mmCIF file of C-alpha atoms in Angstrom:
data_model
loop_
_atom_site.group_PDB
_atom_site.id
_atom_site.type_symbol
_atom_site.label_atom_id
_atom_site.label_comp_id
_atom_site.label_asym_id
_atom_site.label_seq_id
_atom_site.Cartn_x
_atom_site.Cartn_y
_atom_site.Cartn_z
ATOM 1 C CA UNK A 1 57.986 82.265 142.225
ATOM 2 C CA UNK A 2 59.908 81.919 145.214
ATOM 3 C CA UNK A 3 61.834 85.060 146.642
ATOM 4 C CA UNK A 4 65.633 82.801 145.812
ATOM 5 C CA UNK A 5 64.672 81.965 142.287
ATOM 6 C CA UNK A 6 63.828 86.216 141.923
ATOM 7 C CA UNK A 7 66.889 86.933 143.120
ATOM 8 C CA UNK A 8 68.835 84.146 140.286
ATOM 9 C CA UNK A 9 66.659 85.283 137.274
ATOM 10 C CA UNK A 10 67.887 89.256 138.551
ATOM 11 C CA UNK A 11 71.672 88.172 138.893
ATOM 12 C CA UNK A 12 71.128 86.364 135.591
ATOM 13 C CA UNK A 13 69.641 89.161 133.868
ATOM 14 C CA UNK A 14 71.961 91.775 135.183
ATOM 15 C CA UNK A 15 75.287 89.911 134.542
ATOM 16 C CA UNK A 16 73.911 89.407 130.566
ATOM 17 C CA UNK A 17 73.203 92.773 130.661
ATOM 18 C CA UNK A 18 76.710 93.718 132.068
ATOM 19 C CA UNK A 19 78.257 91.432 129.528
ATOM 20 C CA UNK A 20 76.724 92.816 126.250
ATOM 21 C CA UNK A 21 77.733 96.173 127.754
ATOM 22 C CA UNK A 22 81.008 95.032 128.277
ATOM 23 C CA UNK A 23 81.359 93.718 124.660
ATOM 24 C CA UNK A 24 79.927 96.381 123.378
ATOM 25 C CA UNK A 25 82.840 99.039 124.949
ATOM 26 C CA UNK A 26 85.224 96.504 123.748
ATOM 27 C CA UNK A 27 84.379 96.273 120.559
ATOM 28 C CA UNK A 28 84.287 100.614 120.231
ATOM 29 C CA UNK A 29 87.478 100.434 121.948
ATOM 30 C CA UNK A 30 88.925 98.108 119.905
ATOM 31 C CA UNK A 31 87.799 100.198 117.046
ATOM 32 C CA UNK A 32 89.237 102.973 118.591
ATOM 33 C CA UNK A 33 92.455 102.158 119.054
ATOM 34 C CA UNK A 34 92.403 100.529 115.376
ATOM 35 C CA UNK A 35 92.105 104.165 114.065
ATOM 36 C CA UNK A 36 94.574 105.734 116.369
ATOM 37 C CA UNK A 37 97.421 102.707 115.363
ATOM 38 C CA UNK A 38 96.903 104.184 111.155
ATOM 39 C CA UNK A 39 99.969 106.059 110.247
ATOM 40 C CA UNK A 40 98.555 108.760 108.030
ATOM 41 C CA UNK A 41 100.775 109.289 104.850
ATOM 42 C CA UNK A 42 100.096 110.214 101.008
ATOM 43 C CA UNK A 43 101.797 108.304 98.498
ATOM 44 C CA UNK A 44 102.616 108.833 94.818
ATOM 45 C CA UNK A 45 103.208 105.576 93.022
ATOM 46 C CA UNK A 46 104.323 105.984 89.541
ATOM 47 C CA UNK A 47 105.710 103.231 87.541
ATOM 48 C CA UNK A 48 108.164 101.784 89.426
ATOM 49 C CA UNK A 49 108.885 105.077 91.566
ATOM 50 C CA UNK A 50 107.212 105.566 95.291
ATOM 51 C CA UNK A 51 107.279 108.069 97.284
ATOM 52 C CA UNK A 52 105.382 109.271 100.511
ATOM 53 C CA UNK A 53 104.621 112.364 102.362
ATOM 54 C CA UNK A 54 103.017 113.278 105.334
ATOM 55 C CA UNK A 55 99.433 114.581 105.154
ATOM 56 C CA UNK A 56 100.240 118.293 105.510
ATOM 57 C CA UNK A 57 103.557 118.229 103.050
ATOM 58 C CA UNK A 58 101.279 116.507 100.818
ATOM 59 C CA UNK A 59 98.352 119.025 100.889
ATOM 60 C CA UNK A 60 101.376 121.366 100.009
ATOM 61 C CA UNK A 61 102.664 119.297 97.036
ATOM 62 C CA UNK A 62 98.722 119.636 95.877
ATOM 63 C CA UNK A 63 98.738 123.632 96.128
ATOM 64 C CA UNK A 64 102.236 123.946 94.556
ATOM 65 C CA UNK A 65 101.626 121.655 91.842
ATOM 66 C CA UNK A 66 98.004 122.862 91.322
ATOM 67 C CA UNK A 67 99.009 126.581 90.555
ATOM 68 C CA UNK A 68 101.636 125.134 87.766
ATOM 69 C CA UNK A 69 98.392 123.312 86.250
ATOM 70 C CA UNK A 70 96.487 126.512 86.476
ATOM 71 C CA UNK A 71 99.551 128.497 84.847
ATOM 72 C CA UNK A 72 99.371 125.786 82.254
ATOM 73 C CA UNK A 73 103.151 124.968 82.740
ATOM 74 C CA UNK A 74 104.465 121.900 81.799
ATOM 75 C CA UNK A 75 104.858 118.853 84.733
ATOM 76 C CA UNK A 76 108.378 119.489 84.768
ATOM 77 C CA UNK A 77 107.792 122.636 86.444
ATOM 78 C CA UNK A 78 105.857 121.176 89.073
ATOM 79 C CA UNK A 79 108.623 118.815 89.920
ATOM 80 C CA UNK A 80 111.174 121.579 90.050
ATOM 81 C CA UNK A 81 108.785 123.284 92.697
ATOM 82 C CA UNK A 82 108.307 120.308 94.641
ATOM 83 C CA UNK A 83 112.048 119.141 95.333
ATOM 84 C CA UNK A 84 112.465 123.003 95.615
ATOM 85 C CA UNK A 85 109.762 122.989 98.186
ATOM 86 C CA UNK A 86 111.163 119.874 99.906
ATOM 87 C CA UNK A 87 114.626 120.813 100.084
ATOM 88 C CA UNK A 88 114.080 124.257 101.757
ATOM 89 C CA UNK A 89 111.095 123.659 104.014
ATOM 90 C CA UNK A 90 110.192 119.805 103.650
ATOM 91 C CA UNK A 91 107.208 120.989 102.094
ATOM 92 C CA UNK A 92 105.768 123.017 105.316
ATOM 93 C CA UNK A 93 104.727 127.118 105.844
ATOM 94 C CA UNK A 94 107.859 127.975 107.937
ATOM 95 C CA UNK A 95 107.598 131.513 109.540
ATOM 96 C CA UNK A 96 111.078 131.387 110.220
ATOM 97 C CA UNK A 97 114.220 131.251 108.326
ATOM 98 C CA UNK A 98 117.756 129.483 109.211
ATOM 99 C CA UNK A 99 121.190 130.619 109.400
ATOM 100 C CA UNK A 100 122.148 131.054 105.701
ATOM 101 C CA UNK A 101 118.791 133.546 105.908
ATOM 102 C CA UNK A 102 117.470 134.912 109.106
ATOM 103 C CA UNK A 103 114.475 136.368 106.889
ATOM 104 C CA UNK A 104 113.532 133.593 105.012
ATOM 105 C CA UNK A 105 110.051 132.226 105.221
ATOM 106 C CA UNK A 106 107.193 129.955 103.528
ATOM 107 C CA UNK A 107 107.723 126.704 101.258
ATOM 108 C CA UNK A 108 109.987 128.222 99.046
ATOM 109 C CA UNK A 109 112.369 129.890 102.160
ATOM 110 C CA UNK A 110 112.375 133.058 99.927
ATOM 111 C CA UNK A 111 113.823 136.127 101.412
ATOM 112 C CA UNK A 112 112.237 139.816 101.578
ATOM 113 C CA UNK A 113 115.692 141.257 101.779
ATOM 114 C CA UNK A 114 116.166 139.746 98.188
ATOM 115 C CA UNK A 115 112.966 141.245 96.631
ATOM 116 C CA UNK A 116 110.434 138.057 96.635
ATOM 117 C CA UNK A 117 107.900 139.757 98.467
ATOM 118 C CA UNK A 118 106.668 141.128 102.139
ATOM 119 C CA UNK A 119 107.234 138.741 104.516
ATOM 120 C CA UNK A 120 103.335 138.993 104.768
ATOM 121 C CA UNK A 121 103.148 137.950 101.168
ATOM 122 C CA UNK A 122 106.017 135.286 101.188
ATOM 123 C CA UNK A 123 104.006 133.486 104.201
ATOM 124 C CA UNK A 124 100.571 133.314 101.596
ATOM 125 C CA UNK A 125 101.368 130.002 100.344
ATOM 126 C CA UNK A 126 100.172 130.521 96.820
ATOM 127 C CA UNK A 127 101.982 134.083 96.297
ATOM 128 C CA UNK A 128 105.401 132.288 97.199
ATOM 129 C CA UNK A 129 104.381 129.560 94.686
ATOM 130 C CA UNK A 130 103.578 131.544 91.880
ATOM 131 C CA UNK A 131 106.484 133.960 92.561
ATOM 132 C CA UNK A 132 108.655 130.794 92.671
ATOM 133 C CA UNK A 133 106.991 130.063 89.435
ATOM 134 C CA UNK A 134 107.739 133.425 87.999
ATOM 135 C CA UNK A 135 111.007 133.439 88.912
ATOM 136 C CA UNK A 136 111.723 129.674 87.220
ATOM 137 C CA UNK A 137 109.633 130.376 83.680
ATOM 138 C CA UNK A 138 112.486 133.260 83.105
ATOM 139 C CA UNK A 139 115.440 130.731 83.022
ATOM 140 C CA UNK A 140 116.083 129.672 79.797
ATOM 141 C CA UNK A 141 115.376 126.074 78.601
ATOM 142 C CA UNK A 142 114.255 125.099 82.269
ATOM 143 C CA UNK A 143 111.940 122.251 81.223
ATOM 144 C CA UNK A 144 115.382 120.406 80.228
ATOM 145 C CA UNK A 145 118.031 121.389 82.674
ATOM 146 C CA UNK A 146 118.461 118.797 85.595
ATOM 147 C CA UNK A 147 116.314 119.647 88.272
ATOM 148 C CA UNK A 148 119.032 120.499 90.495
ATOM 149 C CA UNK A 149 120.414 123.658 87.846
ATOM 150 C CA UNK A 150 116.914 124.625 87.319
ATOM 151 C CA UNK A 151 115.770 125.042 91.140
ATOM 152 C CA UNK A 152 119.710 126.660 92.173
ATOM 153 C CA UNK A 153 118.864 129.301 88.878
ATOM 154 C CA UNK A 154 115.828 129.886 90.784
ATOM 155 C CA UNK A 155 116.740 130.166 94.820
ATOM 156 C CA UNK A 156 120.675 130.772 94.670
ATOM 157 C CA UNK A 157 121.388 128.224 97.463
ATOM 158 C CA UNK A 158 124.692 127.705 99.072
ATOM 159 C CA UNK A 159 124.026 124.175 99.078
ATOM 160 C CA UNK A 160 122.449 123.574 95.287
ATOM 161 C CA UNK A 161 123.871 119.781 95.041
ATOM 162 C CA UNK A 162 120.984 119.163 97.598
ATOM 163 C CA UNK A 163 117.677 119.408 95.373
ATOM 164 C CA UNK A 164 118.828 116.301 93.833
ATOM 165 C CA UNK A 165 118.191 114.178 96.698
ATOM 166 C CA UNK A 166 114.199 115.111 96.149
ATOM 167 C CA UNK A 167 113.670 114.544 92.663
ATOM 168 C CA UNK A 168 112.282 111.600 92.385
ATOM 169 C CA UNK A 169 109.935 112.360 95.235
ATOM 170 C CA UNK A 170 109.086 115.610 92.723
ATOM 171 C CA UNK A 171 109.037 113.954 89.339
ATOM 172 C CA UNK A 172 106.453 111.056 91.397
ATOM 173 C CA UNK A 173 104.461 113.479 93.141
ATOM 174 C CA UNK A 174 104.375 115.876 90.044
ATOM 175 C CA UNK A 175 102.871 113.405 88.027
ATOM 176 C CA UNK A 176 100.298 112.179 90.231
ATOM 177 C CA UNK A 177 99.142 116.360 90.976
ATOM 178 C CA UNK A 178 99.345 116.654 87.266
ATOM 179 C CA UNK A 179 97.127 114.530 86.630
ATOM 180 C CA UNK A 180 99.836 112.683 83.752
ATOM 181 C CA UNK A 181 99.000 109.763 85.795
ATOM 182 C CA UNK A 182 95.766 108.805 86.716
ATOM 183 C CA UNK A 183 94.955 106.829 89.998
ATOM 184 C CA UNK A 184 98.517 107.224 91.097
ATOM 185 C CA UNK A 185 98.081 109.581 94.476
ATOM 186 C CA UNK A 186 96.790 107.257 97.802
ATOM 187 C CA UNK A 187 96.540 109.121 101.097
ATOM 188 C CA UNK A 188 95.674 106.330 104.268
ATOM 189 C CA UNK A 189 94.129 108.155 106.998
ATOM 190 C CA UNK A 190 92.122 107.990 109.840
ATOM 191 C CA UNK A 191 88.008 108.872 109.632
ATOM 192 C CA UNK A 192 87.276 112.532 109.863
ATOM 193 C CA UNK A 193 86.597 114.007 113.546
ATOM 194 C CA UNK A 194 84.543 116.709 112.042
ATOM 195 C CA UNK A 195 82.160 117.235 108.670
ATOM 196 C CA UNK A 196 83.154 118.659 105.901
ATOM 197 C CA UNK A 197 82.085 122.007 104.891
ATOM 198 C CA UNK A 198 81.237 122.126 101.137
ATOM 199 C CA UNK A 199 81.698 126.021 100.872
ATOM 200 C CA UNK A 200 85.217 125.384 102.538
ATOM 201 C CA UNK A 201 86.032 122.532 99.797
ATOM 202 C CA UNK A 202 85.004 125.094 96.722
ATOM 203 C CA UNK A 203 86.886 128.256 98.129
ATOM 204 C CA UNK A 204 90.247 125.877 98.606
ATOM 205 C CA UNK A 205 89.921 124.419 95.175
ATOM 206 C CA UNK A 206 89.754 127.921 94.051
ATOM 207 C CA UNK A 207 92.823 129.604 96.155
ATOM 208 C CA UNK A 208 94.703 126.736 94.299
ATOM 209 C CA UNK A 209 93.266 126.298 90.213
ATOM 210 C CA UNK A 210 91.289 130.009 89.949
ATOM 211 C CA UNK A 211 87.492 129.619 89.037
ATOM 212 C CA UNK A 212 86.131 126.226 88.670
ATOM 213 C CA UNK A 213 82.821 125.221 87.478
ATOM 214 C CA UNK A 214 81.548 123.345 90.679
ATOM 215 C CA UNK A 215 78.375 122.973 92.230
ATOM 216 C CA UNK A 216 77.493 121.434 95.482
ATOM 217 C CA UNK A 217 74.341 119.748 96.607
ATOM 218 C CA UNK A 218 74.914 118.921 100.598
ATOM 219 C CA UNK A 219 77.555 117.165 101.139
ATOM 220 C CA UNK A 220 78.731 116.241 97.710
ATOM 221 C CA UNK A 221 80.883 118.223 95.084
ATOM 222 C CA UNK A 222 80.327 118.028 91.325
ATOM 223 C CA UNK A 223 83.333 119.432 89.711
ATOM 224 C CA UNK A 224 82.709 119.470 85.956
ATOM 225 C CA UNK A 225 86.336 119.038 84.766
ATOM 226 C CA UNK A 226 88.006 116.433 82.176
ATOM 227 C CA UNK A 227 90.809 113.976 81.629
ATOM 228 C CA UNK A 228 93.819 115.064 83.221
ATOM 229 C CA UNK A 229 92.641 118.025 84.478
ATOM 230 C CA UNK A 230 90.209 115.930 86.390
ATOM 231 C CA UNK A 231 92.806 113.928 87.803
ATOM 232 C CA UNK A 232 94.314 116.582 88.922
ATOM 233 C CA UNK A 233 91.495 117.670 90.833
ATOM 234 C CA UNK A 234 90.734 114.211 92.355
ATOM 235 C CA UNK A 235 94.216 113.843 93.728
ATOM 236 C CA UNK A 236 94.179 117.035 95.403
ATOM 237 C CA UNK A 237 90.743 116.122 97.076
ATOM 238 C CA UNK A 238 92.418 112.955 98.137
ATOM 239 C CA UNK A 239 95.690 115.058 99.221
ATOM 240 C CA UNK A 240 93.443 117.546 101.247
ATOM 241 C CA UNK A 241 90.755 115.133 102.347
ATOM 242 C CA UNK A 242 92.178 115.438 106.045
ATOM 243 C CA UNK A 243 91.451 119.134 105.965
ATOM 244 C CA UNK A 244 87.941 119.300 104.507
ATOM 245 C CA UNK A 245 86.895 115.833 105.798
ATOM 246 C CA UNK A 246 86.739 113.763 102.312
ATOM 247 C CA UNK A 247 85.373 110.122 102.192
ATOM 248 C CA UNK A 248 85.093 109.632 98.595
ATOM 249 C CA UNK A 249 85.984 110.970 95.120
ATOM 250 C CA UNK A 250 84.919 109.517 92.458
ATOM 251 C CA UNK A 251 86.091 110.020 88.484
ATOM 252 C CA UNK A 252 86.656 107.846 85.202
ATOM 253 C CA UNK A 253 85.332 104.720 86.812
ATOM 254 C CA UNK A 254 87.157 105.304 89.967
ATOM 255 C CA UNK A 255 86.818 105.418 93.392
ATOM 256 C CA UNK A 256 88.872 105.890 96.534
ATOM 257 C CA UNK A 257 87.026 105.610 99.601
ATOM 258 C CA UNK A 258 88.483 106.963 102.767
ATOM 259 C CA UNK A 259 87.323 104.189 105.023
ATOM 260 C CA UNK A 260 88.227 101.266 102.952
ATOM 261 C CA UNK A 261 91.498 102.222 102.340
ATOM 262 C CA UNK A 262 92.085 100.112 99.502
ATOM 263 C CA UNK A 263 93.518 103.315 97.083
ATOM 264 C CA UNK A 264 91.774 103.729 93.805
ATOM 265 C CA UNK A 265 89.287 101.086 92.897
ATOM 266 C CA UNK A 266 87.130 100.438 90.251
ATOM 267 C CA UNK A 267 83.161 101.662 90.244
ATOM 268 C CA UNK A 268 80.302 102.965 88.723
ATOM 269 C CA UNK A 269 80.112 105.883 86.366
ATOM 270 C CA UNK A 270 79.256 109.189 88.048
ATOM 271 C CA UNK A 271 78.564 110.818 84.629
ATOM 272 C CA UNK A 272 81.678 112.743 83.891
ATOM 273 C CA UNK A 273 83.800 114.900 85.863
ATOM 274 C CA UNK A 274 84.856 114.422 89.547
ATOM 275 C CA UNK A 275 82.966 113.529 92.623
ATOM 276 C CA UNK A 276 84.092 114.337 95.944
ATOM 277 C CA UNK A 277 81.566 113.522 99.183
ATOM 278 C CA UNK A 278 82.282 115.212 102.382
ATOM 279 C CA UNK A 279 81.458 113.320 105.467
ATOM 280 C CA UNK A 280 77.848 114.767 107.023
ATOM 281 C CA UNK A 281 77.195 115.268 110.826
ATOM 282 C CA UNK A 282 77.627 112.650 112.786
ATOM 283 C CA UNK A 283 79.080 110.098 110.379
#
């Protein structure tokens, strides 16, 4: 082989090379960039109502409405919480308050000048929920008032006409965290950066619905749980799945699966209960 037909076949072999390199990159960073352009939301579709939420407010809506299902309240309470929720801190832990309450803190904006709590206690999520909730099962007949009287009975706000611009986002979401409406809660997101930690996924589950009976084995959950009850769990895996790095959750013959982002689809029987896989090292 002559020295010039060498130095071809190397040019030849080194620009295919450089090519399926090059394609390669492309097609990661096209993939890249494909995850970064997903808008992350959680939506509650029920009936002809809709309404969305942003990954963290909806993780709240999950804890809030969790602790009413625990209580074994009614869904009308959890809708109460949730406009409540959304009116004084669009659903987020605030560690500050506002003019009309320089102390106010947490999702409910309750005051420790007004005896809810240490401010300590009011910033622990799921004491300010339940104190909400103790506060709101003392008004009389507040499973039938408007949502609006029922929530201003509760907080006392100079601006009460303003918790009716989030019910429907609360009766929607309520229902879907209930579990009174199965395959109802969506969340679109991008895939998880880290694994998810099974222990993690058990002690949140329990901060929010006391003990469950749930075993893990790796990277999957088995929560042994039925009918709306496991709904209610499966949404809230879906509505936390950003935090603990969820990819699937299976129950009743349904699936949603984090990297199809299709929502809740139909698929085999996992034998009862509710399924949720974590995503495993390097996945």
């Amino acid at each position: 082989m002559t020295r010039r037909r060498r130095l071809r076949r190397t040019l030849i072999t080194g620009l295919s090379l450089a090519l399926v390199a090059g394609g390669i990159y492309t097609a990661v960073s096209l993939v890249q960039r494909s995850e970064q352009l997903i808008t992350e939301e959680c939506t509650a579709a029920v009936g002809s109502q809709r309404a969305d939420l942003a990954t963290d407010q909806a993780a709240n809506a999950a804890l809030i409405t969790a602790v009413s299902v625990r209580r074994g309240l009614p869904p009308r309470a959890a809708s109460i919480a949730l406009a409540t929720a959304m009116q004084e801190s669009k659903l987020r832990n605030i560690g500050h308050g506002d003019l009309a309450g320089p102390d106010s803190r947490g999702l409910f904006q309750q005051r420790a000048s007004q005896g809810w709590g240490t401010q300590e206690q009011i910033m622990d999520p799921v004491y300010a929920t339940n104190a909400f909730y103790d506060a709101l099962v003392k008004v009389p007949g507040y499973a039938t008032l408007e949502i609006t009287d029922a929530a201003q009975r509760v907080q006392r706000s100079a601006y009460p006409a303003a918790y009716a611009e989030h019910e429907a986002m609360g009766r929607s979401f309520a229902s879907a965290l209930t579990g009174e409406t199965p395959a109802s809660l969506n969340c679109t997101l991008r895939s998880p950066d880290t694994a998810g930690d099974p222990s993690a996924l058990i002690d949140g589950l329990e901060a929010a619905y006391g003990s469950v009976p749930a075993t893990a084995t790796g990277q999957t959950l088995e929560v042994d749980v039925a009918d709306s009850y496991a709904w209610s769990v499966a949404h809230w895996a879906v509505a936390n799945a950003k935090e603990f790095s969820v990819e699937r959750v299976d129950v009743d013959n349904k699936r949603w699966d984090r990297k199809a982002r299709n929502g809740w689809q139909a698929a085999p029987d996992v034998g009862g209960g509710v399924s949720i896989t974590l995503a495993a090292a390097g996945s």
